[in-house]
Amino acid sequence: MSEDKPHQNLAVIGHVDHGKSTLVGRLLYETENVPEHVIEQHKEEAEEKGKGGFEFAYVMDNLAEERERGVTIDIAHQEFDTDEYYFTIVDCPGHRDFVKNMITGASQADNAVLVVAADDGVQPQTQEHVFLARTLGIDEMIIAVNKMDLVDYEEGRYEQTKDEVEDLLNQVRFDTDSVKYIPVSAFEGDNVASESENTPWYDGEILLEALNNLPEPSPPTDADLRLPIQDVYTISGIGTVPVGRVETGVLNTGDNVSFQPSDVSGEVKTIEMHHEEVPKAEPGDNVGFNVRGIGKDDIRRGDVCGPADDPPSVAETFQAQVVVMQHPSVITAGYTPVFHAHTAQVACTIESIDKKIDPASGETAEEDPDFIQSGDAAVVTVRPQKPLSIEPSSEIPELGSFAIRDMGQTIAAGKVLSVNER
Amino acid sequence: MGKVAAAIKVMPQDPEIDLDQLQERLEQNLPEGAKINGFDRDEVAFGLTALIPTVIVPDEAGGTEAVEEAFQGVEGVESVSVEDVGRL
């Protein structure tokens, strides 16, 4: 694909049986991004078996087999374009243990399509995915009320599903004004690429229009510099070289930078990217750099590099909203699992469970509950057992989310509401 | 459940590490059930080059954890991090 249109990473989220794959298949097909030979192969097989119709999920299976033969990560990302954008679909794995990777990984989704089946409504996984979308910093969400063909295109069923989703979005404080709801059938193709005659009561945008009209994502270059350190090297002839990816802001040579929580600072001498010296590094750039006066043992993995005159926050405690995804028993105050945030992994104690949130209404269900368990959303106060640099999600979302792991599993995910600095 | 592709960034301990040999060691230490489809190399800075294998794992409990742990134990590896994941 050429580079003449802006690019968006689009997450497709929703409950396991609500038709995500079918919708992805339909989008690829309608935008002519399914390879011709895959369609031909499917048609032949369908005719042999005496089955008519065009089952996109089946096409997707064929595509999956084909992609598995590919070599690099590009195989996991499917692309299509509209008049305004190139989209890369981030098809999130179903298992919860991949949540950590989605939070700490490099290619985060800009916007999302939430798929909710009209014949099934909001399900626990719908709730979990919406919360994760919020935690992962997704700004705009398009709600595809799918499988309208299975409810005879009844407006009432669409409205009912829409109301359920609206309640859910209110719960996680998603700005519902900009959210678009579209009745679709990915299987039949209604309201995906062309207006459906089956939904005369609907006069809003169809799915491809809504995608085309999404706002353009802006890289977080305006924010303060935050560069979590992945590794620290000693390179002969150069000295100490921290390596990491710029999350927000810009790193310039000559900048005076501070590393937290190690609490050392110095002047950036040289920056290298792809083995070439560069004058500055921007969000998404993987760089190594050299800082005057800093030794290898002065800084470590998990430190965050920021401006010396406004250094990254170090939390004595922080308040966060969490959702418990899987835990064999209950979580009570005093529980100390490992928090994974940017490149840091730090044991943290849940000092208090401040309130539990009712998933149905979004209101506080219980103040100071004794415990929370799988499926619960709650506000908690957390005390890191070792110094941890972390930021309020409202100020720097890239440094404000975390996954909680224990017993070899990702048990919860959350975002930071406020930081009580050390 | 289907399969998941993960791009796993492996940083060597120093710029002198032979990347072809490191690549072989990673392949030999892959846990059961996981498969490496291919390797990318990402030139980082000051002679450091990351290996980025695309690893296919089942979409089930544990995620990429077993692969990350196995790679972390390989001689010459400084750090292991998952850059990107997606369903096949």
Short mmCIF file of C-alpha atoms in Angstrom, two decimals:
data_model
loop_
_atom_site.label_atom_id
_atom_site.label_comp_id
_atom_site.label_asym_id
_atom_site.label_seq_id
_atom_site.Cartn_x
_atom_site.Cartn_y
_atom_site.Cartn_z
CA MET A 1 0.00 0.00 0.00
CA SER A 2 1.24 3.49 -0.76
CA GLU A 3 1.65 6.16 1.86
CA ASP A 4 -0.64 8.84 0.54
CA LYS A 5 -3.40 8.30 3.12
CA PRO A 6 -3.10 8.39 6.90
CA HIS A 7 -3.00 5.08 8.69
CA GLN A 8 -5.16 3.77 11.54
CA ASN A 9 -4.89 0.69 13.72
CA LEU A 10 -8.41 -0.62 14.20
CA ALA A 11 -9.29 -3.10 16.95
CA VAL A 12 -12.24 -5.40 16.36
CA ILE A 13 -13.58 -6.43 19.73
CA GLY A 14 -16.60 -8.22 21.17
CA HIS A 15 -17.93 -11.47 22.53
CA VAL A 16 -16.54 -14.66 21.02
CA ASP A 17 -19.64 -15.71 19.04
CA HIS A 18 -20.88 -12.31 17.97
CA GLY A 19 -19.34 -12.41 14.50
CA LYS A 20 -16.00 -10.57 14.67
CA SER A 21 -14.31 -12.78 12.07
CA THR A 22 -17.29 -12.61 9.76
CA LEU A 23 -17.31 -8.83 10.00
CA VAL A 24 -13.58 -8.61 9.32
CA GLY A 25 -14.09 -10.95 6.35
CA ARG A 26 -16.94 -8.82 5.06
CA LEU A 27 -14.90 -5.61 5.36
CA LEU A 28 -11.98 -7.18 3.49
CA TYR A 29 -14.30 -8.59 0.83
CA GLU A 30 -16.25 -5.38 0.25
CA THR A 31 -13.05 -3.35 -0.04
CA GLU A 32 -11.59 -5.98 -2.42
CA ASN A 33 -8.88 -7.12 -0.07
CA VAL A 34 -9.59 -10.85 -0.06
CA PRO A 35 -7.24 -12.52 -2.54
CA GLU A 36 -9.17 -13.70 -5.59
CA HIS A 37 -7.80 -17.24 -5.39
CA VAL A 38 -9.14 -17.63 -1.84
CA ILE A 39 -12.64 -16.71 -3.00
CA GLU A 40 -12.38 -19.02 -6.00
CA GLN A 41 -11.16 -21.88 -3.87
CA HIS A 42 -14.04 -21.39 -1.49
CA LYS A 43 -16.62 -21.27 -4.27
CA GLU A 44 -15.33 -24.52 -5.73
CA GLU A 45 -15.43 -26.28 -2.39
CA ALA A 46 -18.89 -24.94 -1.60
CA GLU A 47 -20.20 -26.16 -4.96
CA GLU A 48 -18.65 -29.59 -4.48
CA LYS A 49 -20.40 -29.95 -1.16
CA GLY A 50 -23.62 -28.67 -2.67
CA LYS A 51 -23.69 -25.64 -0.40
CA GLY A 52 -24.60 -22.29 -1.82
CA GLY A 53 -24.03 -18.89 -0.33
CA PHE A 54 -20.90 -17.20 0.75
CA GLU A 55 -19.75 -17.93 4.26
CA PHE A 56 -17.21 -15.40 5.28
CA ALA A 57 -16.14 -17.22 8.40
CA TYR A 58 -15.10 -20.05 6.09
CA VAL A 59 -13.16 -17.69 3.88
CA MET A 60 -11.48 -16.38 7.01
CA ASP A 61 -10.44 -19.91 7.97
CA ASN A 62 -8.86 -20.33 4.56
CA LEU A 63 -7.13 -16.99 4.97
CA ALA A 64 -5.87 -18.06 8.39
CA GLU A 65 -4.30 -21.19 6.94
CA GLU A 66 -2.78 -19.17 4.18
CA ARG A 67 -1.45 -16.56 6.57
CA GLU A 68 0.11 -19.10 8.87
CA ARG A 69 2.48 -19.94 6.04
CA GLY A 70 3.71 -16.35 6.03
CA VAL A 71 6.91 -15.41 7.72
CA THR A 72 6.67 -12.25 9.81
CA ILE A 73 4.14 -10.58 12.09
CA ASP A 74 2.51 -8.90 9.09
CA ILE A 75 0.61 -12.16 8.66
CA ALA A 76 -1.45 -11.35 11.73
CA HIS A 77 -2.60 -7.98 10.45
CA GLN A 78 -5.13 -7.56 7.69
CA GLU A 79 -5.48 -4.34 5.81
CA PHE A 80 -8.16 -2.49 3.92
CA ASP A 81 -8.69 1.08 2.90
CA THR A 82 -11.44 3.68 2.62
CA ASP A 83 -11.27 7.02 0.80
CA GLU A 84 -9.60 8.66 3.82
CA TYR A 85 -7.57 5.96 5.54
CA TYR A 86 -5.56 2.79 5.40
CA PHE A 87 -6.74 0.52 8.18
CA THR A 88 -4.77 -2.26 9.80
CA ILE A 89 -7.03 -4.58 11.74
CA VAL A 90 -5.73 -5.51 15.16
CA ASP A 91 -7.59 -8.73 15.78
CA CYS A 92 -7.22 -9.20 19.51
CA PRO A 93 -6.62 -12.75 20.75
CA GLY A 94 -9.47 -14.22 22.75
CA HIS A 95 -7.51 -15.49 25.69
CA ARG A 96 -7.03 -13.13 28.58
CA ASP A 97 -3.35 -13.89 28.97
CA PHE A 98 -2.65 -11.82 25.87
CA VAL A 99 -3.93 -8.69 27.57
CA LYS A 100 -0.51 -7.99 29.07
CA ASN A 101 0.97 -7.91 25.56
CA MET A 102 -1.73 -5.57 24.34
CA ILE A 103 -0.99 -3.16 27.19
CA THR A 104 2.81 -3.22 26.97
CA GLY A 105 3.14 -3.84 23.19
CA ALA A 106 4.17 -1.45 20.47
CA SER A 107 1.25 -1.34 18.06
CA GLN A 108 -1.73 -0.05 19.92
CA ALA A 109 -5.14 0.40 18.38
CA ASP A 110 -6.32 3.94 17.64
CA ASN A 111 -10.02 3.20 17.37
CA ALA A 112 -12.31 0.19 17.67
CA VAL A 113 -15.34 -1.54 16.26
CA LEU A 114 -17.33 -3.29 18.98
CA VAL A 115 -19.40 -6.17 17.62
CA VAL A 116 -22.55 -7.03 19.60
CA ALA A 117 -25.02 -9.59 18.29
CA ALA A 118 -28.62 -8.33 18.29
CA ASP A 119 -29.87 -11.81 19.18
CA ASP A 120 -27.61 -12.11 22.23
CA GLY A 121 -27.02 -8.61 23.59
CA VAL A 122 -24.23 -7.52 25.92
CA GLN A 123 -22.29 -10.51 27.30
CA PRO A 124 -19.55 -10.69 29.96
CA GLN A 125 -16.84 -10.61 27.30
CA THR A 126 -18.44 -7.54 25.70
CA GLN A 127 -18.09 -5.82 29.05
CA GLU A 128 -14.48 -6.93 29.46
CA HIS A 129 -13.50 -5.81 25.98
CA VAL A 130 -15.10 -2.39 26.39
CA PHE A 131 -13.20 -1.90 29.61
CA LEU A 132 -9.97 -3.00 27.95
CA ALA A 133 -10.58 -0.67 25.00
CA ARG A 134 -10.85 2.17 27.51
CA THR A 135 -7.73 1.01 29.33
CA LEU A 136 -5.79 0.70 26.08
CA GLY A 137 -6.57 4.32 25.27
CA ILE A 138 -9.01 3.81 22.41
CA ASP A 139 -10.74 7.10 21.64
CA GLU A 140 -13.55 6.38 19.25
CA MET A 141 -15.75 3.37 19.10
CA ILE A 142 -18.19 2.25 16.44
CA ILE A 143 -20.80 -0.21 17.62
CA ALA A 144 -21.82 -2.79 15.03
CA VAL A 145 -25.13 -4.29 16.19
CA ASN A 146 -24.60 -7.49 14.25
CA LYS A 147 -26.73 -10.47 13.19
CA MET A 148 -29.72 -8.23 12.41
CA ASP A 149 -30.81 -10.93 9.94
CA LEU A 150 -31.38 -13.30 12.87
CA VAL A 151 -33.85 -10.90 14.52
CA ASP A 152 -35.75 -10.15 11.29
CA TYR A 153 -34.26 -6.64 11.14
CA GLU A 154 -36.56 -5.54 13.97
CA GLU A 155 -35.92 -1.99 15.12
CA GLY A 156 -36.95 -2.91 18.65
CA ARG A 157 -34.19 -5.49 18.98
CA TYR A 158 -31.64 -3.00 17.65
CA GLU A 159 -32.77 -0.34 20.14
CA GLN A 160 -32.66 -2.83 22.99
CA THR A 161 -29.09 -3.85 22.18
CA LYS A 162 -28.12 -0.20 21.74
CA ASP A 163 -29.49 0.63 25.21
CA GLU A 164 -27.53 -2.22 26.79
CA VAL A 165 -24.30 -1.04 25.17
CA GLU A 166 -24.97 2.56 26.19
CA ASP A 167 -25.28 1.51 29.84
CA LEU A 168 -22.01 -0.34 29.55
CA LEU A 169 -20.19 2.63 28.01
CA ASN A 170 -21.47 4.92 30.72
CA GLN A 171 -20.06 2.58 33.29
CA VAL A 172 -16.51 2.98 31.97
CA ARG A 173 -17.07 6.71 31.40
CA PHE A 174 -16.72 6.45 27.67
CA ASP A 175 -17.86 9.65 26.01
CA THR A 176 -21.06 8.27 24.48
CA ASP A 177 -21.78 11.39 22.39
CA SER A 178 -19.32 10.44 19.68
CA VAL A 179 -20.21 6.73 19.63
CA LYS A 180 -22.02 5.52 16.52
CA TYR A 181 -24.42 2.59 16.44
CA ILE A 182 -25.03 0.76 13.19
CA PRO A 183 -27.41 -2.18 12.60
CA VAL A 184 -25.54 -4.65 10.38
CA SER A 185 -25.49 -8.21 9.20
CA ALA A 186 -21.90 -9.13 8.43
CA PHE A 187 -23.16 -12.43 7.06
CA GLU A 188 -25.66 -10.88 4.62
CA GLY A 189 -23.76 -7.64 4.09
CA ASP A 190 -26.43 -5.22 5.37
CA ASN A 191 -25.18 -1.67 6.07
CA VAL A 192 -21.51 -2.58 5.68
CA ALA A 193 -20.64 -1.23 2.23
CA SER A 194 -24.12 -0.22 1.06
CA GLU A 195 -27.37 0.87 2.67
CA SER A 196 -29.66 -2.04 3.41
CA GLU A 197 -33.25 -2.19 2.24
CA ASN A 198 -33.97 -4.34 5.28
CA THR A 199 -33.53 -1.48 7.76
CA PRO A 200 -35.70 1.36 6.37
CA TRP A 201 -36.03 2.70 9.93
CA TYR A 202 -32.27 3.42 10.06
CA ASP A 203 -30.91 6.52 8.34
CA GLY A 204 -27.46 6.86 9.93
CA GLU A 205 -24.05 6.09 8.47
CA ILE A 206 -23.21 2.63 7.20
CA LEU A 207 -20.11 0.93 8.59
CA LEU A 208 -17.57 1.88 5.91
CA GLU A 209 -18.80 5.50 6.01
CA ALA A 210 -18.41 5.61 9.78
CA LEU A 211 -14.88 4.21 9.49
CA ASN A 212 -14.06 6.72 6.80
CA ASN A 213 -15.31 9.57 9.01
CA LEU A 214 -13.22 8.68 12.07
CA PRO A 215 -10.97 11.52 13.24
CA GLU A 216 -7.32 11.24 12.26
CA PRO A 217 -5.16 9.90 15.09
CA SER A 218 -2.45 12.34 16.14
CA PRO A 219 0.87 11.05 17.47
CA PRO A 220 1.45 12.19 21.07
CA THR A 221 4.36 14.48 20.18
CA ASP A 222 2.89 17.43 22.11
CA ALA A 223 3.02 15.63 25.44
CA ASP A 224 6.06 15.60 27.72
CA LEU A 225 8.76 13.11 26.84
CA ARG A 226 8.26 9.62 28.26
CA LEU A 227 10.67 6.91 27.22
CA PRO A 228 10.51 3.70 29.29
CA ILE A 229 13.92 2.03 29.42
CA GLN A 230 14.03 -1.50 28.09
CA ASP A 231 17.74 -2.29 28.54
CA VAL A 232 20.94 -0.59 29.58
CA TYR A 233 24.22 -1.37 27.81
CA THR A 234 27.84 -0.41 28.08
CA ILE A 235 29.17 0.09 24.56
CA SER A 236 32.93 0.40 24.15
CA GLY A 237 33.97 3.84 22.95
CA ILE A 238 30.52 5.26 23.74
CA GLY A 239 29.71 4.51 27.36
CA THR A 240 26.32 3.86 28.90
CA VAL A 241 23.53 3.37 26.37
CA PRO A 242 19.91 3.05 27.51
CA VAL A 243 17.60 1.54 24.88
CA GLY A 244 13.83 1.93 24.61
CA ARG A 245 10.84 3.16 22.64
CA VAL A 246 9.60 6.75 22.85
CA GLU A 247 5.99 6.62 24.07
CA THR A 248 5.19 10.33 24.12
CA GLY A 249 6.96 13.61 23.40
CA VAL A 250 10.26 14.15 21.63
CA LEU A 251 13.82 13.26 22.69
CA ASN A 252 16.40 15.74 21.35
CA THR A 253 20.17 15.75 21.58
CA GLY A 254 21.20 18.40 24.08
CA ASP A 255 18.07 17.81 26.21
CA ASN A 256 18.55 17.56 29.93
CA VAL A 257 16.75 14.34 30.92
CA SER A 258 15.85 12.60 34.15
CA PHE A 259 15.49 8.86 34.82
CA GLN A 260 12.85 7.85 37.38
CA PRO A 261 12.62 6.19 39.84
CA SER A 262 16.45 5.87 39.76
CA ASP A 263 16.49 9.67 40.12
CA VAL A 264 19.54 10.56 38.04
CA SER A 265 19.81 13.08 35.23
CA GLY A 266 22.16 14.27 32.52
CA GLU A 267 22.46 15.72 29.04
CA VAL A 268 21.65 13.65 25.93
CA LYS A 269 24.80 13.47 23.82
CA THR A 270 23.85 11.29 20.88
CA ILE A 271 20.76 9.40 19.74
CA GLU A 272 20.89 6.49 17.31
CA MET A 273 18.06 4.79 15.46
CA HIS A 274 18.59 1.97 12.94
CA HIS A 275 22.33 2.38 13.58
CA GLU A 276 22.29 5.96 12.36
CA GLU A 277 22.73 9.10 14.38
CA VAL A 278 19.55 11.19 14.53
CA PRO A 279 18.97 14.64 16.09
CA LYS A 280 15.66 13.62 17.68
CA ALA A 281 13.32 10.69 18.32
CA GLU A 282 9.50 10.72 18.25
CA PRO A 283 6.69 8.46 19.52
CA GLY A 284 7.12 4.91 18.26
CA ASP A 285 10.87 5.28 17.57
CA ASN A 286 13.12 2.58 19.01
CA VAL A 287 16.35 4.25 19.99
CA GLY A 288 19.57 3.92 21.88
CA PHE A 289 21.11 7.07 23.33
CA ASN A 290 24.00 8.21 25.37
CA VAL A 291 23.74 10.53 28.37
CA ARG A 292 26.63 12.49 29.78
CA GLY A 293 27.67 11.44 33.27
CA ILE A 294 25.41 8.40 33.67
CA GLY A 295 26.94 5.00 34.49
CA LYS A 296 25.51 1.57 33.65
CA ASP A 297 24.52 0.92 37.25
CA ASP A 298 22.85 4.29 37.73
CA ILE A 299 19.77 3.37 35.69
CA ARG A 300 17.85 0.15 34.98
CA ARG A 301 15.06 -1.49 33.04
CA GLY A 302 11.70 -0.06 34.12
CA ASP A 303 13.04 3.46 34.59
CA VAL A 304 11.23 6.14 32.62
CA CYS A 305 13.21 8.90 30.93
CA GLY A 306 11.57 12.35 30.85
CA PRO A 307 12.49 16.05 30.96
CA ALA A 308 14.73 16.96 33.91
CA ASP A 309 12.63 20.06 34.70
CA ASP A 310 9.39 18.02 34.82
CA PRO A 311 10.49 14.46 35.60
CA PRO A 312 8.24 11.36 35.35
CA SER A 313 6.04 10.72 38.41
CA VAL A 314 7.10 8.17 40.99
CA ALA A 315 4.21 6.74 42.95
CA GLU A 316 4.15 6.34 46.70
CA THR A 317 0.62 5.06 46.12
CA PHE A 318 -1.83 5.39 43.24
CA GLN A 319 -5.55 5.00 42.76
CA ALA A 320 -6.69 2.91 39.80
CA GLN A 321 -9.78 1.46 38.19
CA VAL A 322 -9.35 -2.26 37.60
CA VAL A 323 -11.38 -5.07 36.11
CA VAL A 324 -10.80 -8.57 37.44
CA MET A 325 -10.67 -10.95 34.49
CA GLN A 326 -9.83 -14.25 36.13
CA HIS A 327 -9.02 -15.14 39.69
CA PRO A 328 -9.62 -18.52 41.32
CA SER A 329 -10.86 -17.02 44.59
CA VAL A 330 -11.33 -13.47 45.84
CA ILE A 331 -9.10 -10.41 46.02
CA THR A 332 -8.91 -8.60 49.35
CA ALA A 333 -6.88 -5.70 50.73
CA GLY A 334 -3.28 -6.79 51.29
CA TYR A 335 -3.08 -8.85 48.09
CA THR A 336 0.34 -8.35 46.43
CA PRO A 337 0.56 -9.53 42.80
CA VAL A 338 2.99 -8.27 40.12
CA PHE A 339 2.00 -5.18 38.13
CA HIS A 340 3.24 -4.93 34.53
CA ALA A 341 3.34 -1.32 33.37
CA HIS A 342 5.44 -0.18 30.36
CA THR A 343 8.82 -1.96 30.86
CA ALA A 344 8.46 -2.24 34.64
CA GLN A 345 7.40 -5.29 36.62
CA VAL A 346 6.87 -4.44 40.26
CA ALA A 347 5.11 -6.24 43.11
CA CYS A 348 2.36 -3.96 44.40
CA THR A 349 0.01 -4.29 47.34
CA ILE A 350 -3.67 -3.54 46.91
CA GLU A 351 -3.88 -1.43 50.02
CA SER A 352 -7.61 -0.82 49.95
CA ILE A 353 -10.59 -1.64 47.78
CA ASP A 354 -12.33 1.71 47.71
CA LYS A 355 -15.46 0.90 45.78
CA LYS A 356 -17.06 -1.69 43.59
CA ILE A 357 -18.84 -0.59 40.42
CA ASP A 358 -22.14 -2.05 39.27
CA PRO A 359 -21.69 -3.23 35.69
CA ALA A 360 -25.36 -2.66 34.84
CA SER A 361 -25.71 0.95 35.97
CA GLY A 362 -22.13 2.15 36.16
CA GLU A 363 -22.79 3.47 39.62
CA THR A 364 -21.01 2.64 42.84
CA ALA A 365 -22.44 -0.67 43.98
CA GLU A 366 -20.61 -0.83 47.28
CA GLU A 367 -18.25 1.45 49.20
CA ASP A 368 -15.24 -0.25 50.81
CA PRO A 369 -16.21 -3.80 49.84
CA ASP A 370 -14.46 -6.65 51.66
CA PHE A 371 -13.44 -8.32 48.43
CA ILE A 372 -13.73 -8.34 44.64
CA GLN A 373 -13.75 -11.31 42.27
CA SER A 374 -13.75 -12.29 38.59
CA GLY A 375 -15.96 -10.00 36.53
CA ASP A 376 -15.91 -7.15 39.05
CA ALA A 377 -14.83 -3.62 38.24
CA ALA A 378 -13.50 -1.61 41.17
CA VAL A 379 -11.50 1.41 42.25
CA VAL A 380 -8.49 0.41 44.35
CA THR A 381 -5.54 2.08 46.08
CA VAL A 382 -2.20 0.49 45.27
CA ARG A 383 1.18 0.70 47.00
CA PRO A 384 4.21 -0.39 44.93
CA GLN A 385 6.70 -2.47 46.95
CA LYS A 386 9.58 -0.95 45.00
CA PRO A 387 9.64 2.54 43.44
CA LEU A 388 7.52 2.64 40.27
CA SER A 389 7.15 5.41 37.73
CA ILE A 390 3.58 5.61 36.48
CA GLU A 391 1.25 8.41 35.31
CA PRO A 392 -2.46 9.22 35.56
CA SER A 393 -4.16 7.80 32.49
CA SER A 394 -6.00 11.10 31.95
CA GLU A 395 -2.67 12.93 31.56
CA ILE A 396 -0.43 10.39 29.78
CA PRO A 397 -2.53 7.36 28.76
CA GLU A 398 0.53 5.61 27.30
CA LEU A 399 2.05 5.39 30.78
CA GLY A 400 -1.20 5.02 32.70
CA SER A 401 -2.30 1.43 32.13
CA PHE A 402 -1.14 -1.87 33.55
CA ALA A 403 -1.81 -5.61 33.67
CA ILE A 404 -1.83 -7.52 36.94
CA ARG A 405 -0.32 -11.01 36.92
CA ASP A 406 -0.18 -13.76 39.50
CA MET A 407 0.11 -17.54 39.38
CA GLY A 408 1.21 -17.43 35.74
CA GLN A 409 -1.97 -15.70 34.62
CA THR A 410 -3.12 -12.20 33.77
CA ILE A 411 -5.74 -11.73 36.44
CA ALA A 412 -6.71 -8.10 35.93
CA ALA A 413 -6.09 -4.95 33.92
CA GLY A 414 -6.45 -1.36 34.95
CA LYS A 415 -5.77 2.30 34.44
CA VAL A 416 -4.37 4.86 36.81
CA LEU A 417 -6.81 7.53 38.05
CA SER A 418 -4.42 9.52 40.23
CA VAL A 419 -0.86 9.30 41.56
CA ASN A 420 0.19 10.20 45.07
CA GLU A 421 3.81 11.09 44.37
CA ARG A 422 6.69 9.98 46.51
CA MET B 1 -9.65 -21.42 19.73
CA GLY B 2 -7.37 -20.36 16.90
CA LYS B 3 -3.76 -19.38 16.74
CA VAL B 4 -1.95 -16.19 17.57
CA ALA B 5 1.12 -14.69 15.94
CA ALA B 6 3.42 -12.73 18.23
CA ALA B 7 6.42 -10.60 17.29
CA ILE B 8 8.90 -11.13 20.12
CA LYS B 9 11.83 -8.76 20.36
CA VAL B 10 14.99 -10.39 21.63
CA MET B 11 17.87 -8.08 22.57
CA PRO B 12 21.37 -9.57 22.66
CA GLN B 13 23.64 -9.03 25.67
CA ASP B 14 26.12 -7.03 23.61
CA PRO B 15 26.82 -6.01 20.00
CA GLU B 16 29.43 -8.79 19.64
CA ILE B 17 26.94 -11.68 19.93
CA ASP B 18 26.72 -13.76 16.73
CA LEU B 19 23.09 -13.31 15.68
CA ASP B 20 22.98 -16.40 13.45
CA GLN B 21 24.02 -18.56 16.36
CA LEU B 22 21.63 -16.77 18.71
CA GLN B 23 18.84 -17.40 16.21
CA GLU B 24 19.67 -21.12 16.24
CA ARG B 25 19.69 -21.24 20.03
CA LEU B 26 16.27 -19.57 20.16
CA GLU B 27 14.90 -22.16 17.71
CA GLN B 28 16.33 -24.99 19.80
CA ASN B 29 14.79 -23.64 23.00
CA LEU B 30 11.28 -23.13 21.71
CA PRO B 31 8.70 -24.68 24.05
CA GLU B 32 6.37 -27.39 22.79
CA GLY B 33 3.33 -26.13 20.90
CA ALA B 34 5.05 -22.98 19.66
CA LYS B 35 6.52 -22.46 16.21
CA ILE B 36 8.81 -19.83 14.73
CA ASN B 37 7.69 -18.73 11.27
CA GLY B 38 10.53 -16.37 10.56
CA PHE B 39 12.98 -13.85 11.91
CA ASP B 40 13.19 -10.12 11.37
CA ARG B 41 16.24 -8.15 12.41
CA ASP B 42 15.93 -4.63 13.73
CA GLU B 43 19.04 -2.51 13.82
CA VAL B 44 18.68 -0.49 16.99
CA ALA B 45 21.69 1.64 17.84
CA PHE B 46 25.45 1.61 18.47
CA GLY B 47 25.89 -1.81 16.85
CA LEU B 48 23.02 -3.45 18.75
CA THR B 49 20.65 -5.48 16.59
CA ALA B 50 17.43 -7.07 17.89
CA LEU B 51 16.15 -10.40 16.62
CA ILE B 52 12.39 -10.38 16.14
CA PRO B 53 11.02 -13.88 15.60
CA THR B 54 7.36 -14.22 14.65
CA VAL B 55 6.15 -17.00 16.94
CA ILE B 56 2.88 -18.86 16.46
CA VAL B 57 1.20 -20.02 19.67
CA PRO B 58 -2.29 -21.37 20.42
CA ASP B 59 -4.85 -18.80 21.62
CA GLU B 60 -5.17 -20.28 25.07
CA ALA B 61 -4.10 -20.04 28.70
CA GLY B 62 -0.61 -18.72 29.32
CA GLY B 63 -0.37 -16.66 26.16
CA THR B 64 3.23 -16.04 25.13
CA GLU B 65 4.57 -16.52 28.66
CA ALA B 66 6.20 -19.93 28.08
CA VAL B 67 8.02 -18.64 24.99
CA GLU B 68 9.16 -15.48 26.78
CA GLU B 69 10.51 -17.48 29.70
CA ALA B 70 12.28 -19.97 27.43
CA PHE B 71 13.92 -17.20 25.39
CA GLN B 72 14.95 -15.31 28.52
CA GLY B 73 16.97 -18.35 29.58
CA VAL B 74 18.90 -18.61 26.30
CA GLU B 75 22.62 -17.77 26.44
CA GLY B 76 23.39 -14.31 25.05
CA VAL B 77 19.90 -12.88 25.59
CA GLU B 78 19.62 -9.59 27.45
CA SER B 79 15.86 -9.10 27.33
CA VAL B 80 12.68 -10.43 25.75
CA SER B 81 9.56 -8.39 25.06
CA VAL B 82 6.41 -8.95 23.05
CA GLU B 83 6.09 -6.19 20.48
CA ASP B 84 2.90 -7.16 18.76
CA VAL B 85 0.22 -9.85 18.77
CA GLY B 86 -2.62 -10.69 16.43
CA ARG B 87 -4.96 -13.58 15.69
CA LEU B 88 -4.35 -15.63 12.59
#
